[in-house]
Short mmCIF file of C-alpha atoms and ligand atoms in Angstrom, two decimals:
data_model
loop_
_atom_site.label_atom_id
_atom_site.label_comp_id
_atom_site.label_asym_id
_atom_site.label_seq_id
_atom_site.Cartn_x
_atom_site.Cartn_y
_atom_site.Cartn_z
CA MET V 13 22.65 57.73 76.96
CA PRO V 14 25.66 59.96 77.59
CA THR V 15 25.13 63.61 76.78
CA ALA V 16 26.58 64.51 73.41
CA ALA V 17 28.58 67.45 74.68
CA SER V 18 30.73 67.19 77.75
CA GLY V 19 33.34 69.27 79.52
CA PRO V 20 35.20 72.26 78.15
CA THR V 21 38.21 71.20 76.09
CA ARG V 22 39.54 74.72 75.57
CA SER V 23 41.25 76.58 78.37
CA ILE V 24 40.34 80.23 78.85
CA THR V 25 43.17 82.40 77.57
CA SER V 26 44.93 84.97 79.73
CA THR V 27 43.46 87.77 77.60
CA SER V 28 40.01 86.44 78.56
CA TRP V 29 40.72 86.97 82.23
CA ASP V 30 41.51 90.64 81.56
CA ARG V 31 37.87 91.29 80.66
CA PRO V 32 35.70 89.29 83.03
CA ARG V 33 32.58 91.45 82.77
CA ARG V 34 32.44 92.26 79.07
CA ARG V 35 29.06 91.43 77.57
CA ALA V 36 27.97 90.39 74.11
CA ILE V 37 24.48 89.80 72.72
CA VAL V 38 23.78 87.05 70.21
CA VAL V 39 20.49 87.44 68.34
CA GLY V 40 19.23 83.98 67.32
CA GLY V 41 19.51 80.83 69.42
CA SER V 42 19.70 78.19 66.71
CA LEU V 43 22.82 76.28 65.62
CA ALA V 44 25.08 79.23 64.77
CA GLY V 45 23.87 81.39 67.67
CA LEU V 46 24.35 78.63 70.27
CA CYS V 47 27.84 77.88 68.91
CA ALA V 48 28.74 81.58 68.94
CA ALA V 49 27.56 81.94 72.54
CA LEU V 50 29.50 78.85 73.66
CA ALA V 51 32.67 80.01 71.92
CA LEU V 52 32.39 83.57 73.28
CA SER V 53 31.75 82.36 76.82
CA ALA V 54 34.73 79.97 76.60
CA SER V 55 36.73 83.06 75.71
CA GLY V 56 35.58 84.92 78.82
CA TRP V 57 32.56 86.88 77.56
CA GLU V 58 29.21 87.13 79.32
CA VAL V 59 26.65 86.36 76.63
CA THR V 60 22.92 86.99 76.34
CA ILE V 61 21.17 85.03 73.59
CA LEU V 62 17.89 86.51 72.35
CA GLU V 63 15.76 83.87 70.62
CA GLN V 64 12.31 84.73 69.33
CA SER V 65 10.81 81.25 69.51
CA THR V 66 10.12 79.16 72.58
CA GLN V 67 10.18 75.85 70.72
CA PRO V 68 12.92 74.75 68.35
CA PRO V 69 11.64 73.90 64.87
CA ALA V 70 11.76 70.29 63.73
CA GLY V 71 14.98 70.04 61.72
CA MET V 72 16.08 67.08 59.64
CA GLY V 73 19.63 65.90 58.96
CA MET V 74 22.98 67.45 58.21
CA SER V 75 26.66 66.79 57.72
CA ILE V 76 28.83 67.56 60.70
CA ASP V 77 32.55 68.04 61.28
CA VAL V 78 32.73 66.93 64.91
CA ALA V 79 36.38 67.97 65.34
CA LEU V 80 35.65 71.51 64.11
CA LEU V 81 32.49 71.71 66.23
CA SER V 82 34.46 70.67 69.34
CA ALA V 83 37.31 73.07 68.61
CA VAL V 84 34.97 76.02 68.04
CA THR V 85 32.63 75.49 70.98
CA GLY V 86 35.31 74.31 73.41
CA LEU V 87 33.28 71.16 74.13
CA ASP V 88 34.00 67.51 73.54
CA MET V 89 31.28 66.62 71.01
CA ARG V 90 32.58 63.12 70.18
CA ALA V 91 29.50 61.53 71.80
CA LEU V 92 27.23 63.17 69.20
CA PRO V 93 25.65 60.26 67.29
CA VAL V 94 26.65 60.24 63.61
CA ILE V 95 26.27 57.85 60.69
CA GLU V 96 28.88 57.71 57.93
CA THR V 97 27.02 58.41 54.69
CA GLY V 98 29.95 59.62 52.61
CA PHE V 99 30.10 62.37 55.21
CA PRO V 100 29.33 62.07 58.94
CA ALA V 101 25.59 62.81 59.26
CA THR V 102 23.58 63.59 62.34
CA GLY V 103 20.08 64.77 63.19
CA TRP V 104 19.49 68.53 63.37
CA GLY V 105 17.50 68.00 66.60
CA LEU V 106 20.27 65.90 68.18
CA LEU V 107 22.85 68.58 67.43
CA ARG V 108 20.63 71.43 68.59
CA GLN V 109 19.80 69.61 71.83
CA ALA V 110 23.48 68.89 72.57
CA LEU V 111 24.30 72.59 72.10
CA ALA V 112 21.29 73.73 74.15
CA ASP V 113 22.29 71.37 77.00
CA ALA V 114 25.81 72.80 76.96
CA VAL V 115 24.43 76.36 77.03
CA GLU V 116 22.20 75.44 79.97
CA ARG V 117 25.25 74.29 81.94
CA GLN V 118 27.21 77.45 81.18
CA PRO V 119 26.64 80.16 83.86
CA ARG V 120 28.08 82.90 81.65
CA ILE V 121 25.32 82.42 79.05
CA ASP V 122 21.81 83.76 79.57
CA LEU V 123 19.40 82.30 76.99
CA ARG V 124 16.20 84.37 76.71
CA GLU V 125 13.54 82.60 74.69
CA GLY V 126 10.44 84.32 73.34
CA VAL V 127 12.45 87.54 72.90
CA ARG V 128 12.33 88.96 69.38
CA ALA V 129 14.88 91.55 68.31
CA LEU V 130 13.08 94.39 66.52
CA ALA V 131 15.97 96.76 65.84
CA VAL V 132 19.64 97.24 66.66
CA VAL V 133 21.21 100.64 67.38
CA ASP V 134 24.97 101.12 67.63
CA GLY V 135 24.85 103.88 70.26
CA GLN V 136 27.33 106.23 71.95
CA THR V 137 28.45 103.79 74.62
CA ASP V 138 26.71 100.45 74.09
CA VAL V 139 24.99 98.64 71.27
CA VAL V 140 21.26 98.49 72.04
CA VAL V 141 18.89 95.76 70.90
CA GLU V 142 15.23 96.76 71.03
CA THR V 143 12.99 93.75 71.58
CA ASN V 144 9.39 92.85 72.28
CA ALA V 145 10.50 92.52 75.93
CA GLY V 146 12.49 95.72 76.45
CA MET V 147 16.01 96.91 75.67
CA HIS V 148 19.20 94.88 75.93
CA ARG V 149 22.66 96.47 75.92
CA ALA V 150 26.11 95.05 75.26
CA GLU V 151 29.55 95.91 73.99
CA PHE V 152 28.80 94.28 70.66
CA VAL V 153 26.04 92.33 68.94
CA VAL V 154 26.19 89.24 66.77
CA GLY V 155 23.30 88.56 64.39
CA ALA V 156 22.86 84.78 64.08
CA ASP V 157 19.22 85.25 63.18
CA GLY V 158 19.00 83.26 59.97
CA TYR V 159 18.14 84.00 56.35
CA ALA V 160 15.52 86.66 57.21
CA SER V 161 17.88 88.42 59.64
CA THR V 162 16.75 91.56 61.45
CA VAL V 163 20.32 92.43 62.47
CA ARG V 164 21.33 92.43 58.79
CA ARG V 165 19.11 95.50 58.30
CA LEU V 166 21.64 97.53 60.33
CA VAL V 167 24.74 95.89 58.87
CA SER V 168 23.58 95.97 55.28
CA PRO V 169 20.58 98.32 54.87
CA GLU V 170 21.10 98.62 51.11
CA GLU V 171 20.58 94.84 50.61
CA PRO V 172 18.69 93.50 53.62
CA HIS V 173 16.96 90.52 51.99
CA ALA V 174 17.99 87.05 50.87
CA GLU V 175 16.79 86.27 47.34
CA TYR V 176 14.51 83.43 46.33
CA GLY V 177 16.59 80.95 44.28
CA GLY V 178 13.69 79.62 42.15
CA VAL V 179 13.67 76.19 43.84
CA VAL V 180 11.62 74.72 46.67
CA LEU V 181 12.95 71.80 48.73
CA TRP V 182 10.36 69.23 49.74
CA ARG V 183 11.87 67.45 52.70
CA GLY V 184 10.91 64.89 55.25
CA LEU V 185 12.10 62.18 57.60
CA VAL V 186 11.22 58.50 57.41
CA ASP V 187 11.47 56.04 60.32
CA GLU V 188 13.41 52.95 59.31
CA SER V 189 10.75 50.85 61.05
CA ASP V 190 8.30 51.99 58.31
CA ILE V 191 10.54 50.53 55.58
CA PRO V 192 10.00 46.81 55.03
CA GLY V 193 13.42 45.16 55.53
CA GLY V 194 14.97 48.45 56.69
CA PHE V 195 17.70 50.43 54.91
CA THR V 196 20.30 48.61 52.82
CA THR V 197 23.96 49.68 52.77
CA ARG V 198 23.22 51.46 49.48
CA ASP V 199 20.35 53.47 51.03
CA ILE V 200 22.56 54.71 53.88
CA GLY V 201 25.06 56.59 51.72
CA PHE V 202 24.29 60.08 50.42
CA ALA V 203 22.79 59.92 46.92
CA PHE V 204 21.71 62.74 44.61
CA ARG V 205 19.96 61.88 41.35
CA PRO V 206 17.09 62.83 39.05
CA ALA V 207 13.72 61.52 40.23
CA GLY V 208 10.76 62.31 37.99
CA THR V 209 10.76 66.06 37.39
CA GLN V 210 12.84 66.74 40.50
CA MET V 211 16.34 66.06 41.85
CA LEU V 212 16.35 63.85 44.91
CA ALA V 213 18.91 63.76 47.76
CA THR V 214 18.70 60.95 50.33
CA TYR V 215 20.76 59.64 53.24
CA VAL V 216 20.35 58.05 56.65
CA ILE V 217 20.77 59.67 60.08
CA PRO V 218 20.54 58.37 63.66
CA GLY V 219 17.16 57.82 65.32
CA ALA V 220 15.43 60.60 67.24
CA ARG V 221 17.20 59.54 70.46
CA GLY V 222 20.51 58.96 68.73
CA GLU V 223 19.95 55.27 67.92
CA LEU V 224 22.51 53.89 65.48
CA ASP V 225 21.34 50.28 65.19
CA PRO V 226 19.46 48.96 62.15
CA GLY V 227 15.70 49.28 62.43
CA HIS V 228 15.87 52.45 64.52
CA ARG V 229 17.49 54.97 62.22
CA ARG V 230 15.81 57.63 60.07
CA GLY V 231 16.01 58.41 56.39
CA VAL V 232 16.17 61.97 55.07
CA PHE V 233 14.70 62.88 51.68
CA ILE V 234 15.11 66.28 50.07
CA SER V 235 13.70 66.87 46.63
CA PHE V 236 14.67 69.96 44.63
CA ASP V 237 11.62 71.21 42.73
CA CYS V 238 11.63 74.17 40.35
CA SER V 239 8.03 73.84 39.16
CA ARG V 240 6.09 75.42 42.05
CA ASP V 241 6.56 79.13 41.44
CA ALA V 242 2.85 79.76 40.89
CA LEU V 243 1.88 78.00 44.12
CA LEU V 244 4.58 79.75 46.17
CA ARG V 245 3.61 83.17 44.88
CA ARG V 246 -0.15 82.67 44.99
CA ASP V 247 -0.11 81.57 48.64
CA GLY V 248 2.41 84.21 49.77
CA TYR V 249 5.37 81.92 50.51
CA VAL V 250 7.41 84.03 48.10
CA ASN V 251 6.78 87.71 47.37
CA GLY V 252 8.80 89.19 44.52
CA THR V 253 12.33 87.95 45.22
CA VAL V 254 11.80 87.56 48.97
CA VAL V 255 11.09 84.25 50.71
CA LYS V 256 8.34 84.87 53.27
CA ALA V 257 7.57 81.48 54.79
CA THR V 258 8.11 77.74 54.86
CA VAL V 259 5.41 75.56 53.30
CA HIS V 260 3.85 73.04 55.67
CA GLY V 261 2.19 69.94 54.27
CA SER V 262 -0.91 70.82 56.30
CA GLY V 263 -1.25 74.10 54.34
CA LEU V 264 -1.51 72.49 50.88
CA SER V 265 -4.72 71.71 49.01
CA ARG V 266 -5.80 68.15 48.27
CA THR V 267 -4.88 68.60 44.59
CA GLU V 268 -1.37 69.76 45.50
CA ILE V 269 -0.93 66.80 47.84
CA GLU V 270 -2.13 64.43 45.09
CA ASP V 271 0.32 66.02 42.68
CA LEU V 272 3.29 65.58 45.05
CA HIS V 273 2.14 62.06 45.86
CA HIS V 274 2.15 61.28 42.15
CA GLU V 275 5.74 62.59 41.89
CA THR V 276 6.95 60.23 44.63
CA ARG V 277 5.84 57.25 42.50
CA GLN V 278 8.75 58.03 40.20
CA TRP V 279 11.29 57.95 43.03
CA PRO V 280 13.56 54.93 43.56
CA ALA V 281 12.92 52.36 46.31
CA PRO V 282 12.71 52.61 49.25
CA TRP V 283 12.36 56.40 49.13
CA GLY V 284 9.30 56.66 46.88
CA ARG V 285 7.13 54.53 49.11
CA ALA V 286 8.44 56.17 52.27
CA ALA V 287 7.96 59.69 50.93
CA ALA V 288 4.47 58.78 49.71
CA ILE V 289 3.54 58.00 53.33
CA ALA V 290 5.00 61.34 54.50
CA VAL V 291 3.10 63.19 51.75
CA ARG V 292 -0.19 61.41 52.51
CA GLU V 293 0.24 62.24 56.21
CA ARG V 294 1.32 65.78 55.28
CA ALA V 295 4.41 65.17 57.46
CA PHE V 296 6.84 67.12 55.29
CA ILE V 297 7.81 70.71 54.68
CA GLY V 298 8.75 72.81 51.69
CA THR V 299 11.60 75.31 52.01
CA PRO V 300 11.93 77.87 49.23
CA ILE V 301 15.69 78.32 48.78
CA ALA V 302 16.85 81.75 49.95
CA GLU V 303 20.31 82.96 48.97
CA PHE V 304 22.12 85.97 50.37
CA LEU V 305 25.37 87.28 48.88
CA PRO V 306 26.86 89.69 51.43
CA SER V 307 28.83 92.83 50.59
CA ARG V 308 29.72 93.26 54.24
CA LEU V 309 29.52 91.28 57.47
CA VAL V 310 30.07 94.08 59.95
CA ARG V 311 29.03 97.62 60.71
CA GLY V 312 30.68 99.24 63.74
CA ARG V 313 30.12 96.92 66.69
CA VAL V 314 27.54 94.71 64.99
CA ALA V 315 28.39 91.56 63.02
CA ILE V 316 26.38 88.89 61.22
CA LEU V 317 27.28 85.22 60.88
CA GLY V 318 25.76 81.87 59.89
CA ASP V 319 22.74 81.97 57.57
CA ALA V 320 22.22 85.65 58.43
CA ALA V 321 25.52 86.32 56.66
CA HIS V 322 25.39 83.73 53.87
CA SER V 323 22.15 81.88 53.16
CA VAL V 324 22.78 79.11 50.65
CA SER V 325 21.17 76.09 49.07
CA PRO V 326 21.83 72.85 50.99
CA ILE V 327 23.37 71.55 47.76
CA THR V 328 26.58 73.25 48.97
CA GLY V 329 26.54 71.07 52.13
CA GLY V 330 28.26 74.01 53.81
CA GLY V 331 25.74 76.33 55.49
CA PHE V 332 26.36 75.30 59.08
CA HIS V 333 29.98 74.36 58.42
CA ASN V 334 30.67 77.93 57.32
CA GLY V 335 28.73 79.24 60.32
CA LEU V 336 31.25 77.39 62.51
CA LEU V 337 34.14 78.90 60.57
CA ASP V 338 32.54 82.35 61.08
CA VAL V 339 32.37 81.79 64.84
CA ALA V 340 35.99 80.58 64.99
CA SER V 341 37.18 83.62 63.07
CA LEU V 342 35.15 86.10 65.13
CA VAL V 343 36.29 84.75 68.50
CA SER V 344 39.90 84.51 67.41
CA ALA V 345 39.82 88.17 66.25
CA LEU V 346 38.28 89.22 69.58
CA ASP V 347 40.99 87.28 71.45
CA GLU V 348 43.67 89.24 69.61
CA THR V 349 42.62 92.76 70.55
CA PRO V 350 40.49 94.47 73.22
CA ASP V 351 39.25 96.89 70.51
CA VAL V 352 35.93 95.33 69.47
CA THR V 353 35.48 97.47 66.35
CA ARG V 354 38.91 96.47 65.11
CA ALA V 355 38.30 92.80 65.93
CA LEU V 356 35.02 92.81 64.01
CA ARG V 357 36.74 94.43 61.02
CA ARG V 358 39.34 91.64 61.10
CA TYR V 359 36.56 89.07 61.19
CA GLU V 360 35.05 90.62 58.07
CA GLU V 361 38.42 90.75 56.28
CA HIS V 362 38.92 87.08 57.01
CA ARG V 363 35.45 85.72 56.19
CA LEU V 364 33.90 87.92 53.50
CA ALA V 365 35.70 86.39 50.50
CA PRO V 366 35.13 82.71 51.46
CA VAL V 367 31.43 83.20 52.21
CA ARG V 368 30.92 85.17 48.99
CA ALA V 369 32.50 82.26 47.11
CA LEU V 370 30.14 79.85 48.89
CA VAL V 371 27.02 81.87 47.99
CA THR V 372 28.23 82.35 44.42
CA ARG V 373 28.54 78.55 44.05
CA SER V 374 25.06 78.12 45.50
CA ARG V 375 23.54 80.68 43.11
CA ALA V 376 25.30 79.18 40.12
CA TRP V 377 23.85 75.76 40.95
CA SER V 378 20.32 77.11 41.52
CA ARG V 379 20.42 79.10 38.28
CA SER V 380 21.67 76.21 36.22
CA PHE V 381 19.03 73.92 37.76
CA VAL V 382 16.24 76.40 37.05
CA ARG V 383 17.44 76.65 33.41
CA SER V 384 17.75 72.88 32.98
CA ASP V 385 15.17 70.37 31.76
CA PRO V 386 12.47 70.05 33.01
CA CYS V 387 12.57 73.49 34.65
CA GLY V 388 13.57 75.61 31.68
C1 FAD U 406 17.57 70.58 53.88
C2 FAD U 406 18.79 71.22 54.45
C3 FAD U 406 19.95 70.47 54.61
C4 FAD U 406 21.12 71.07 55.10
N1 FAD U 406 22.24 70.32 55.22
C5 FAD U 406 23.39 70.89 55.65
C6 FAD U 406 24.57 70.13 55.77
O1 FAD U 406 24.59 68.93 55.47
N2 FAD U 406 25.70 70.75 56.22
C7 FAD U 406 25.72 72.07 56.56
O2 FAD U 406 26.78 72.59 56.97
N3 FAD U 406 24.60 72.83 56.46
C8 FAD U 406 23.45 72.27 56.02
N4 FAD U 406 22.31 73.01 55.92
C9 FAD U 406 22.36 74.42 56.32
C10 FAD U 406 22.19 74.56 57.82
O3 FAD U 406 21.06 73.85 58.26
C11 FAD U 406 22.05 76.04 58.15
O4 FAD U 406 23.15 76.72 57.59
C12 FAD U 406 22.04 76.27 59.64
O5 FAD U 406 21.06 75.48 60.27
C13 FAD U 406 21.76 77.75 59.88
O6 FAD U 406 21.82 78.00 61.24
P1 FAD U 406 21.68 79.50 61.76
O7 FAD U 406 21.71 79.37 63.23
O8 FAD U 406 22.65 80.38 61.06
O9 FAD U 406 20.24 79.98 61.24
P2 FAD U 406 18.79 79.47 61.62
O10 FAD U 406 18.76 78.02 61.87
O11 FAD U 406 17.87 80.02 60.58
O12 FAD U 406 18.48 80.17 63.02
C14 FAD U 406 18.14 81.50 63.16
C15 FAD U 406 17.52 81.65 64.55
O13 FAD U 406 17.29 83.03 64.79
C16 FAD U 406 16.00 83.20 65.34
N5 FAD U 406 15.57 84.56 64.99
C17 FAD U 406 15.29 85.04 63.74
N6 FAD U 406 14.96 86.34 63.80
C18 FAD U 406 15.04 86.68 65.12
C19 FAD U 406 14.81 87.91 65.81
N7 FAD U 406 14.45 89.03 65.16
N8 FAD U 406 14.96 87.93 67.17
C20 FAD U 406 15.33 86.79 67.84
N9 FAD U 406 15.55 85.60 67.22
C21 FAD U 406 15.42 85.56 65.88
C22 FAD U 406 15.17 82.11 64.70
O14 FAD U 406 14.01 81.81 65.47
C23 FAD U 406 16.16 80.95 64.67
O15 FAD U 406 16.14 80.21 65.87
C24 FAD U 406 21.13 72.44 55.44
C25 FAD U 406 19.96 73.20 55.30
C26 FAD U 406 18.80 72.60 54.81
C27 FAD U 406 17.56 73.44 54.64
#
């Protein structure tokens, strides 16, 4: 299979050549962090990515704007496998792997895995990131470290936490080969409807190796459930208004599994049966929705982007999309001036209002869902 990302499509600008040894640190090596590193390196920066984990988590599916992704990263991403579901949909793992492969080929990017940022200090000369594996220094730091961002504590110490939105998403993947007769045309398109006491979103994505042919694809189910507050709080997944952890099927009691299994009986075909298998096998996860409404995106020479800057419910369909817009804005501001502090301020001026609008939409939806029948 061809690799999803090939060749740079963006030429390095003349301003980039003026600063061949300038270094940036990106904290977080997931989708937004990898895109930020690729875009910065295409613009002439040396980039160190600090990623705490050594194994990417198992993601599910997502909408993708391939043209925007290619423009932002400077790579031709047209080989990324997508299925048209009302929007082009791909697998999270396929996208992450394509970005990681591109990073691997890029000599100006140094990806350090197993390195956890503990604190960020905007010092006299450099910005310093203290980690479990020593200090890292750079001219500026980008926090792409997700909804529980550490970098955000420096940028926004007065409001460092994303807030629990009152909803948990039960989500899983189903192999088409487990569905008798496979997916119909109707199953493939994105659908969002009431299912029992929950709201259910479903659509189809390529197979784990990018397969697009019938019989080899995967179905995504995401159910929005507002009735699990007691469970989430009792077992420490949510503490006060702060989301602490993802729920893994393996961590639930037999009664809770039975309860979720019972719910899936009220789901439409083929999703109910498929989800029932995932629940029985405990092959699903629960993500308490975390929402973060930023008042700022930058402090000095430190910026946040992606979910670190604007955690939202997937109902917006725009978390990663806005992360890409953040990266585009940041790199374009840095291309315009050698003054990093000024460039980061421009980035904030450009992105703060749109991302606040995104999070406000997300919160409004979560609040109205939590107040609706059968939640309210
Ligand atoms: C069910 C679901 C469906 C979605 N569908 C869509 C969609 O269709 N379209 C869309 O645009 N968006 C969608 N999203 C949102 C999208 O998935 C996220 O916005 C995106 O993945 C966030 O990427 P990120 O890199 O900003 O954050 P994350 O993926 O959270 O990555 C943060 C990274 O930082 C690392 N990290 C954290 N702390 C530290 C530290 N202290 N030191 C070092 N590393 C650290 C983490 O290990 C992680 O790798 C969906 C989300 C969900 C849950």
